[in-house]
Amino acid sequence: MPELVALRRQGPIGVITINNPPVNALSPGVPEGIRAALEAMRGEEAIRAVVLIGGGRTFIAGADIKEFGKITSGEKQRGAGLVPFLLEIEDFPKPVVAAIHGAALGGGLEVALACHHRVAAPSARVGQPEVKLGIIPGAGGTQRLPRLAGVAKATAMCAQGDPIPAEEALQFGIVDRIMDGDLAAGAVEFAQEIAGRGEPPRKTRERGEKLLRDPSNAAILAAAREQAAKKQRGMIAPLKAIDAIEAATKLSFEEGCRAEAALFQECLFSDQSKALIHVFFGERAVAKIPDIPPETAAIAIRQAAIVGAGTMGAGIAMAYANAGIPVILKEVEQQALDGCLARIQKNYSDSVNKGRFTQQWVDERRALIQPSLSYDGFGEADIVVEAVFEGMDLKKQVFAELNKVCKPEAILASNTSSLDIDQIAAATLRPQMVIGHHFFSPANVMRLLEIVRGKATSREVIAASMALARRLGKVGVLVGNCRGFVGNRMYHQYQRQAQFLLEEGARVEEVDGALYKFGMAMGPLAVGDLSGLDVSWRIRKEYRHLEEPGARRPLAADRLCEMGRFGQKTGAGWYRYDESRKPIPDPEVEKLIEQCAREAGIERRKIAPEEIVERTIYGLLNEGARILEEGIALRPVDIDIIFLNGYGFPAYRGGPMWYADTVGLQKVYERIRQFEQLHGALWTPSPLLKQLAEQGKTFAAAG
Ligand code: T1G
């Protein structure tokens, strides 16, 4: 194992290299190694300046996030943290130059800011993403960054957490020079140039000119708070980051660092941070499939094809094209195909108008989508995604055709959101090549790809699907085959409870309001209207024969559909919609619900928001526990990642299973038992939940 930190001398320049793969995190031993290397050169006359560079693919990607859990669990003291170490770099008597490639993130950028100069490779990115972990920069980033980049830029970077490219960092004075070619060589040359000037090292903390103590700072900070409240609704850390920047504009550097440290500590021990760190590692954990070793041969995907150019087909085609994969898009009728191409064109133009993509980028991507009315070219496709109407007979017909026209090694994927993958696979002679690729609408935007493993699906097809998800910029989560898979199966319970609550007395906007306040991106009824009430109506009718005779079911949704109220697409559903698609509560719907309640013999009552949240979210996670028992989800974290990336569950609550652990399984279990007594067998607690609650355990520990 090479040393974590290596020192070599190149003429008058000392080069310190960090070797802590995979991302050179500031794990224990790294700051100590850098400190020791600096000390070794402090009195060495021959050394005139120092270069600090990352070994491997990146500069420092931040503090070691794995260490945070040890601190918040009390296993380890936080100690003085990184602040004193960075002051030592800043106070080093010889110029220290940070040479940045890959990413300088969090504590990594803070180390670079404490250096006297920064140079970067053109492809480098720098940022303070701590808020995405529910914390704020804790090593002086909120104090040094505004001194270099100005209050507005530093506030945006620390409050939003998005990295910026090297060119922009140069523009804002965060880096001093972009180095084409060999970064290490360029940095050594730059360090010699600096040493040659014979000036004392310039300390970032002493560069207050951009702080300005300017009255416009107040306006900048106020606007940032407003934006954070809107765009990062419910999150604490972005507002704390802005407080820390404000401290920089008002206090001395030392006082500002103390204010930052207190805010950091407050965030670090918050439930939100624990949840977001769970999500960070969770998004990486779901990529690991226990029975599929990382070296499993992955099928190369160079050409794709899609059957069905509806809303989903269009989004999936764009997802492939955006990843640079040529894709054939087949439809049966020219008119439908033209309609789809027009939607794709509008989608791309909107993105250009919003400055998200350049026209050239869009033209190149658009050219990768080849419309077709036949299976011509399907023989060359490495993967085919079926995205036709959600009916078993039609899907089986399509797969029987694909079985004839596709090459034997082609992956045959279905975008079904609930139908049995094994039944679909049985329509082919190659069930081992069949898999579910359940995209979420809009498929070119939503990050989740629910990958459904059939009984016969081969390891190679699964490995290729997981790799493809990353290539499409998606989070791929592998699940087992059952009705509604993981996401929709759980969401069905959540939706059903929402509709029961209406009949029991809650108003449409009260149910949605309670879940929106809880942090859901949108309330369940508004989601129904957005995705189309007719979609779930068709599925309910398809499965009605499987329902328990006499089991209670909510009535209003079917009635709305019988009235042709399918939601936004018909201008009315649970809400009425004006031209701007603003949802307006509709007294007609309230009357209809009262009628349904009377038919069901239900006496309506006032229902508190807390009960609305408990009924819907506990319904969801109780089903989640059953799914874990059945092995349909590999780990509780897989369920969490599915709901964060596919169903608008708030990331700062960590996902439904993590949230249950935060509330405490004992409390959740007791409440579900109460619901069982009040509302019957629908609420029978899952045996796993009962067992863990009685043992005082958590889903995370059981995972
Ligand atoms: N600490 C510990 N492990 C880390 C890590 C980190 N900072 N960053 C990545 N890893 C692990 C990750 O779990 C995975 O492990 C492997 O490295 C590869 O990562 C004081 C308090 C750098 C852009 O938030 O955004 O500094 O799964 O799969 O896609 O103010 O990793 O292989 O076992 O993501 O190429 C702030 C977090 C910390 C950056 C590379 N820093 N990292 O992406 O690889 S807080 C961050 C990333 C802080 C200071 C504060 C990305 C990446 P495994 P990967 P990638």
PDB file of N, CA, C and O and ligand atoms in Angstrom, residues 22-23 25 57 61-66 68 82 103 105-108 110 125 128-130 133 135-139 264 280-281 284 288, ligand 1:
ATOM      1  N   PRO A  22     -10.274   5.745  -3.513  1.00  0.00           N
ATOM      2  CA  PRO A  22     -10.485   6.139  -4.907  1.00  0.00           C
ATOM      3  C   PRO A  22     -10.580   7.641  -5.148  1.00  0.00           C
ATOM      4  O   PRO A  22     -10.441   8.082  -6.286  1.00  0.00           O
ATOM      5  N   VAL A  23     -10.826   8.450  -4.107  1.00  0.00           N
ATOM      6  CA  VAL A  23     -11.072   9.880  -4.363  1.00  0.00           C
ATOM      7  C   VAL A  23     -10.223  10.805  -3.486  1.00  0.00           C
ATOM      8  O   VAL A  23     -10.567  11.983  -3.315  1.00  0.00           O
ATOM      9  N   ALA A  25      -9.903  11.217  -0.357  1.00  0.00           N
ATOM     10  CA  ALA A  25     -10.609  11.857   0.751  1.00  0.00           C
ATOM     11  C   ALA A  25      -9.617  12.151   1.880  1.00  0.00           C
ATOM     12  O   ALA A  25      -8.568  11.500   1.981  1.00  0.00           O
ATOM     13  N   ARG A  57      -7.125   9.790 -10.103  1.00  0.00           N
ATOM     14  CA  ARG A  57      -8.062  10.490 -10.998  1.00  0.00           C
ATOM     15  C   ARG A  57      -8.573  11.817 -10.464  1.00  0.00           C
ATOM     16  O   ARG A  57      -9.330  12.509 -11.149  1.00  0.00           O
ATOM     17  N   ALA A  61     -11.465  14.885  -2.731  1.00  0.00           N
ATOM     18  CA  ALA A  61     -12.929  14.973  -2.898  1.00  0.00           C
ATOM     19  C   ALA A  61     -13.624  15.290  -1.591  1.00  0.00           C
ATOM     20  O   ALA A  61     -14.829  15.069  -1.446  1.00  0.00           O
ATOM     21  N   GLY A  62     -12.864  15.744  -0.607  1.00  0.00           N
ATOM     22  CA  GLY A  62     -13.478  16.213   0.621  1.00  0.00           C
ATOM     23  C   GLY A  62     -13.025  15.441   1.847  1.00  0.00           C
ATOM     24  O   GLY A  62     -12.173  14.552   1.758  1.00  0.00           O
ATOM     25  N   ALA A  63     -13.648  15.800   2.967  1.00  0.00           N
ATOM     26  CA  ALA A  63     -13.400  15.059   4.202  1.00  0.00           C
ATOM     27  C   ALA A  63     -13.882  13.634   3.978  1.00  0.00           C
ATOM     28  O   ALA A  63     -14.641  13.372   3.046  1.00  0.00           O
ATOM     29  N   ASP A  64     -13.442  12.706   4.802  1.00  0.00           N
ATOM     30  CA  ASP A  64     -13.882  11.311   4.653  1.00  0.00           C
ATOM     31  C   ASP A  64     -15.271  11.182   5.286  1.00  0.00           C
ATOM     32  O   ASP A  64     -15.428  11.182   6.510  1.00  0.00           O
ATOM     33  N   ILE A  65     -16.279  11.051   4.440  1.00  0.00           N
ATOM     34  CA  ILE A  65     -17.668  11.056   4.914  1.00  0.00           C
ATOM     35  C   ILE A  65     -17.926   9.886   5.863  1.00  0.00           C
ATOM     36  O   ILE A  65     -18.767   9.955   6.749  1.00  0.00           O
ATOM     37  N   LYS A  66     -17.155   8.800   5.661  1.00  0.00           N
ATOM     38  CA  LYS A  66     -17.341   7.631   6.529  1.00  0.00           C
ATOM     39  C   LYS A  66     -17.048   7.974   7.990  1.00  0.00           C
ATOM     40  O   LYS A  66     -17.539   7.321   8.901  1.00  0.00           O
ATOM     41  N   PHE A  68     -17.910  10.660   9.608  1.00  0.00           N
ATOM     42  CA  PHE A  68     -18.954  11.441  10.265  1.00  0.00           C
ATOM     43  C   PHE A  68     -19.823  10.577  11.173  1.00  0.00           C
ATOM     44  O   PHE A  68     -20.176  10.961  12.285  1.00  0.00           O
ATOM     45  N   LEU A  82     -10.362  20.339  10.813  1.00  0.00           N
ATOM     46  CA  LEU A  82      -9.335  20.666   9.810  1.00  0.00           C
ATOM     47  C   LEU A  82      -8.841  22.111   9.909  1.00  0.00           C
ATOM     48  O   LEU A  82      -7.822  22.460   9.317  1.00  0.00           O
ATOM     49  N   ALA A 103     -11.808  16.485  -9.290  1.00  0.00           N
ATOM     50  CA  ALA A 103     -12.680  17.336  -8.469  1.00  0.00           C
ATOM     51  C   ALA A 103     -11.980  17.783  -7.191  1.00  0.00           C
ATOM     52  O   ALA A 103     -11.290  16.990  -6.553  1.00  0.00           O
ATOM     53  N   LEU A 105     -13.529  19.078  -3.976  1.00  0.00           N
ATOM     54  CA  LEU A 105     -14.856  19.246  -3.395  1.00  0.00           C
ATOM     55  C   LEU A 105     -14.794  19.317  -1.879  1.00  0.00           C
ATOM     56  O   LEU A 105     -13.950  18.653  -1.257  1.00  0.00           O
ATOM     57  N   GLY A 106     -15.666  20.115  -1.287  1.00  0.00           N
ATOM     58  CA  GLY A 106     -15.760  20.203   0.164  1.00  0.00           C
ATOM     59  C   GLY A 106     -14.422  20.555   0.787  1.00  0.00           C
ATOM     60  O   GLY A 106     -13.792  21.543   0.385  1.00  0.00           O
ATOM     61  N   GLY A 107     -13.982  19.667   1.715  1.00  0.00           N
ATOM     62  CA  GLY A 107     -12.693  19.894   2.373  1.00  0.00           C
ATOM     63  C   GLY A 107     -11.548  19.963   1.380  1.00  0.00           C
ATOM     64  O   GLY A 107     -10.521  20.594   1.647  1.00  0.00           O
ATOM     65  N   GLY A 108     -11.743  19.372   0.204  1.00  0.00           N
ATOM     66  CA  GLY A 108     -10.707  19.419  -0.839  1.00  0.00           C
ATOM     67  C   GLY A 108     -10.538  20.830  -1.367  1.00  0.00           C
ATOM     68  O   GLY A 108      -9.413  21.341  -1.494  1.00  0.00           O
ATOM     69  N   GLU A 110     -11.492  23.445   0.300  1.00  0.00           N
ATOM     70  CA  GLU A 110     -11.036  24.243   1.452  1.00  0.00           C
ATOM     71  C   GLU A 110      -9.519  24.148   1.615  1.00  0.00           C
ATOM     72  O   GLU A 110      -8.862  25.143   1.939  1.00  0.00           O
ATOM     73  N   ARG A 125     -13.237  20.339 -11.744  1.00  0.00           N
ATOM     74  CA  ARG A 125     -14.423  20.987 -11.172  1.00  0.00           C
ATOM     75  C   ARG A 125     -14.135  21.273  -9.708  1.00  0.00           C
ATOM     76  O   ARG A 125     -13.446  20.484  -9.050  1.00  0.00           O
ATOM     77  N   GLN A 128     -18.404  23.205  -3.181  1.00  0.00           N
ATOM     78  CA  GLN A 128     -18.683  22.970  -1.761  1.00  0.00           C
ATOM     79  C   GLN A 128     -20.025  22.242  -1.688  1.00  0.00           C
ATOM     80  O   GLN A 128     -21.042  22.859  -1.438  1.00  0.00           O
ATOM     81  N   PRO A 129     -20.050  20.914  -1.932  1.00  0.00           N
ATOM     82  CA  PRO A 129     -21.328  20.180  -1.999  1.00  0.00           C
ATOM     83  C   PRO A 129     -21.872  19.749  -0.646  1.00  0.00           C
ATOM     84  O   PRO A 129     -22.825  18.986  -0.567  1.00  0.00           O
ATOM     85  N   GLU A 130     -21.307  20.243   0.434  1.00  0.00           N
ATOM     86  CA  GLU A 130     -21.669  19.767   1.771  1.00  0.00           C
ATOM     87  C   GLU A 130     -23.179  19.793   2.042  1.00  0.00           C
ATOM     88  O   GLU A 130     -23.706  18.899   2.704  1.00  0.00           O
ATOM     89  N   LEU A 133     -25.143  16.817   1.791  1.00  0.00           N
ATOM     90  CA  LEU A 133     -24.986  15.844   2.872  1.00  0.00           C
ATOM     91  C   LEU A 133     -25.634  16.377   4.152  1.00  0.00           C
ATOM     92  O   LEU A 133     -25.405  15.866   5.245  1.00  0.00           O
ATOM     93  N   ILE A 135     -24.924  19.115   5.677  1.00  0.00           N
ATOM     94  CA  ILE A 135     -23.991  19.895   6.499  1.00  0.00           C
ATOM     95  C   ILE A 135     -23.573  21.139   5.719  1.00  0.00           C
ATOM     96  O   ILE A 135     -24.099  21.403   4.638  1.00  0.00           O
ATOM     97  N   ILE A 136     -22.613  21.880   6.286  1.00  0.00           N
ATOM     98  CA  ILE A 136     -22.079  23.054   5.582  1.00  0.00           C
ATOM     99  C   ILE A 136     -20.565  22.886   5.550  1.00  0.00           C
ATOM    100  O   ILE A 136     -20.014  22.043   6.277  1.00  0.00           O
ATOM    101  N   PRO A 137     -19.853  23.670   4.739  1.00  0.00           N
ATOM    102  CA  PRO A 137     -18.390  23.598   4.808  1.00  0.00           C
ATOM    103  C   PRO A 137     -17.956  23.830   6.252  1.00  0.00           C
ATOM    104  O   PRO A 137     -18.448  24.739   6.910  1.00  0.00           O
ATOM    105  N   GLY A 138     -17.035  22.990   6.732  1.00  0.00           N
ATOM    106  CA  GLY A 138     -16.660  23.094   8.140  1.00  0.00           C
ATOM    107  C   GLY A 138     -15.187  23.388   8.364  1.00  0.00           C
ATOM    108  O   GLY A 138     -14.695  23.287   9.482  1.00  0.00           O
ATOM    109  N   ALA A 139     -14.467  23.720   7.299  1.00  0.00           N
ATOM    110  CA  ALA A 139     -13.025  23.987   7.434  1.00  0.00           C
ATOM    111  C   ALA A 139     -12.659  25.342   6.819  1.00  0.00           C
ATOM    112  O   ALA A 139     -11.671  25.465   6.090  1.00  0.00           O
ATOM    113  N   PHE A 264     -21.804  24.238  11.633  1.00  0.00           N
ATOM    114  CA  PHE A 264     -21.443  22.916  11.094  1.00  0.00           C
ATOM    115  C   PHE A 264     -21.855  21.811  12.072  1.00  0.00           C
ATOM    116  O   PHE A 264     -22.501  20.842  11.709  1.00  0.00           O
ATOM    117  N   PHE A 280     -26.264   9.284   0.361  1.00  0.00           N
ATOM    118  CA  PHE A 280     -25.006   9.330  -0.407  1.00  0.00           C
ATOM    119  C   PHE A 280     -24.441   7.922  -0.582  1.00  0.00           C
ATOM    120  O   PHE A 280     -24.164   7.473  -1.689  1.00  0.00           O
ATOM    121  N   PHE A 281     -24.299   7.202   0.516  1.00  0.00           N
ATOM    122  CA  PHE A 281     -23.735   5.848   0.421  1.00  0.00           C
ATOM    123  C   PHE A 281     -24.754   4.878  -0.185  1.00  0.00           C
ATOM    124  O   PHE A 281     -24.393   3.926  -0.871  1.00  0.00           O
ATOM    125  N   ARG A 284     -24.672   4.541  -3.875  1.00  0.00           N
ATOM    126  CA  ARG A 284     -23.541   3.723  -4.321  1.00  0.00           C
ATOM    127  C   ARG A 284     -23.766   2.250  -3.965  1.00  0.00           C
ATOM    128  O   ARG A 284     -23.379   1.361  -4.702  1.00  0.00           O
ATOM    129  N   LYS A 288     -24.409  -2.358  -6.129  1.00  0.00           N
ATOM    130  CA  LYS A 288     -23.742  -3.630  -5.828  1.00  0.00           C
ATOM    131  C   LYS A 288     -24.789  -4.727  -5.636  1.00  0.00           C
ATOM    132  O   LYS A 288     -25.616  -4.646  -4.738  1.00  0.00           O
TER     133      LYS A 288
HETATM  134  N1  T1G B   1     -15.543  10.294   1.720  1.00  0.00           N
HETATM  135  C1  T1G B   1     -15.550   8.933   1.761  1.00  0.00           C
HETATM  136  N2  T1G B   1     -15.795   8.133   0.669  1.00  0.00           N
HETATM  137  C2  T1G B   1     -16.015   8.766  -0.478  1.00  0.00           C
HETATM  138  C3  T1G B   1     -16.029  10.181  -0.597  1.00  0.00           C
HETATM  139  C4  T1G B   1     -15.768  10.951   0.578  1.00  0.00           C
HETATM  140  N3  T1G B   1     -15.730  12.286   0.555  1.00  0.00           N
HETATM  141  N4  T1G B   1     -16.304  10.498  -1.884  1.00  0.00           N
HETATM  142  C5  T1G B   1     -16.453   9.330  -2.537  1.00  0.00           C
HETATM  143  N5  T1G B   1     -16.281   8.294  -1.710  1.00  0.00           N
HETATM  144  C6  T1G B   1     -16.337   6.868  -2.059  1.00  0.00           C
HETATM  145  C7  T1G B   1     -17.709   6.414  -2.551  1.00  0.00           C
HETATM  146  O1  T1G B   1     -18.540   6.041  -1.501  1.00  0.00           O
HETATM  147  C8  T1G B   1     -17.346   5.226  -3.438  1.00  0.00           C
HETATM  148  O2  T1G B   1     -17.131   4.127  -2.606  1.00  0.00           O
HETATM  149  C9  T1G B   1     -16.014   5.642  -4.045  1.00  0.00           C
HETATM  150  O3  T1G B   1     -15.492   6.659  -3.179  1.00  0.00           O
HETATM  151  C10 T1G B   1     -16.137   6.226  -5.437  1.00  0.00           C
HETATM  152  O4  T1G B   1     -17.077   7.265  -5.400  1.00  0.00           O
HETATM  153  C11 T1G B   1     -14.694  19.553   5.917  1.00  0.00           C
HETATM  154  C12 T1G B   1     -17.179  18.369   5.988  1.00  0.00           C
HETATM  155  C13 T1G B   1     -15.853  12.650  -5.953  1.00  0.00           C
HETATM  156  C14 T1G B   1     -17.561  13.251  -7.613  1.00  0.00           C
HETATM  157  O5  T1G B   1     -19.510  15.567  -0.878  1.00  0.00           O
HETATM  158  O6  T1G B   1     -19.331  13.542  -5.044  1.00  0.00           O
HETATM  159  O7  T1G B   1     -15.608  17.802   2.983  1.00  0.00           O
HETATM  160  O8  T1G B   1     -18.921   2.644  -3.412  1.00  0.00           O
HETATM  161  O9  T1G B   1     -18.743   6.121  -6.894  1.00  0.00           O
HETATM  162  O10 T1G B   1     -18.912   8.672  -9.479  1.00  0.00           O
HETATM  163  O11 T1G B   1     -16.092  21.070   4.899  1.00  0.00           O
HETATM  164  O12 T1G B   1     -17.697  10.540  -5.139  1.00  0.00           O
HETATM  165  O13 T1G B   1     -16.625   2.369  -4.267  1.00  0.00           O
HETATM  166  O14 T1G B   1     -17.155   1.828  -1.886  1.00  0.00           O
HETATM  167  O15 T1G B   1     -19.068   8.522  -6.181  1.00  0.00           O
HETATM  168  O16 T1G B   1     -16.437   8.988  -9.819  1.00  0.00           O
HETATM  169  C15 T1G B   1     -17.662  16.779   0.703  1.00  0.00           C
HETATM  170  C16 T1G B   1     -18.474  13.320  -2.389  1.00  0.00           C
HETATM  171  C17 T1G B   1     -17.470  15.910   1.905  1.00  0.00           C
HETATM  172  C18 T1G B   1     -17.957  14.703  -2.449  1.00  0.00           C
HETATM  173  C19 T1G B   1     -16.541  10.957  -7.602  1.00  0.00           C
HETATM  174  N6  T1G B   1     -17.380  16.033  -0.499  1.00  0.00           N
HETATM  175  N7  T1G B   1     -18.036  12.497  -3.485  1.00  0.00           N
HETATM  176  O17 T1G B   1     -17.670  10.416  -8.183  1.00  0.00           O
HETATM  177  O18 T1G B   1     -17.215   7.917  -7.771  1.00  0.00           O
HETATM  178  S1  T1G B   1     -17.884  16.779   3.382  1.00  0.00           S
HETATM  179  C20 T1G B   1     -18.354  15.478  -1.201  1.00  0.00           C
HETATM  180  C21 T1G B   1     -18.541  12.667  -4.740  1.00  0.00           C
HETATM  181  C22 T1G B   1     -16.575  17.855   3.637  1.00  0.00           C
HETATM  182  C23 T1G B   1     -15.608  19.790   4.783  1.00  0.00           C
HETATM  183  C24 T1G B   1     -16.769  18.880   4.710  1.00  0.00           C
HETATM  184  C25 T1G B   1     -18.124  11.673  -5.775  1.00  0.00           C
HETATM  185  C26 T1G B   1     -16.993  12.163  -6.706  1.00  0.00           C
HETATM  186  P1  T1G B   1     -17.478   2.681  -3.069  1.00  0.00           P
HETATM  187  P2  T1G B   1     -18.143   7.450  -6.575  1.00  0.00           P
HETATM  188  P3  T1G B   1     -17.571   8.965  -8.931  1.00  0.00           P
END
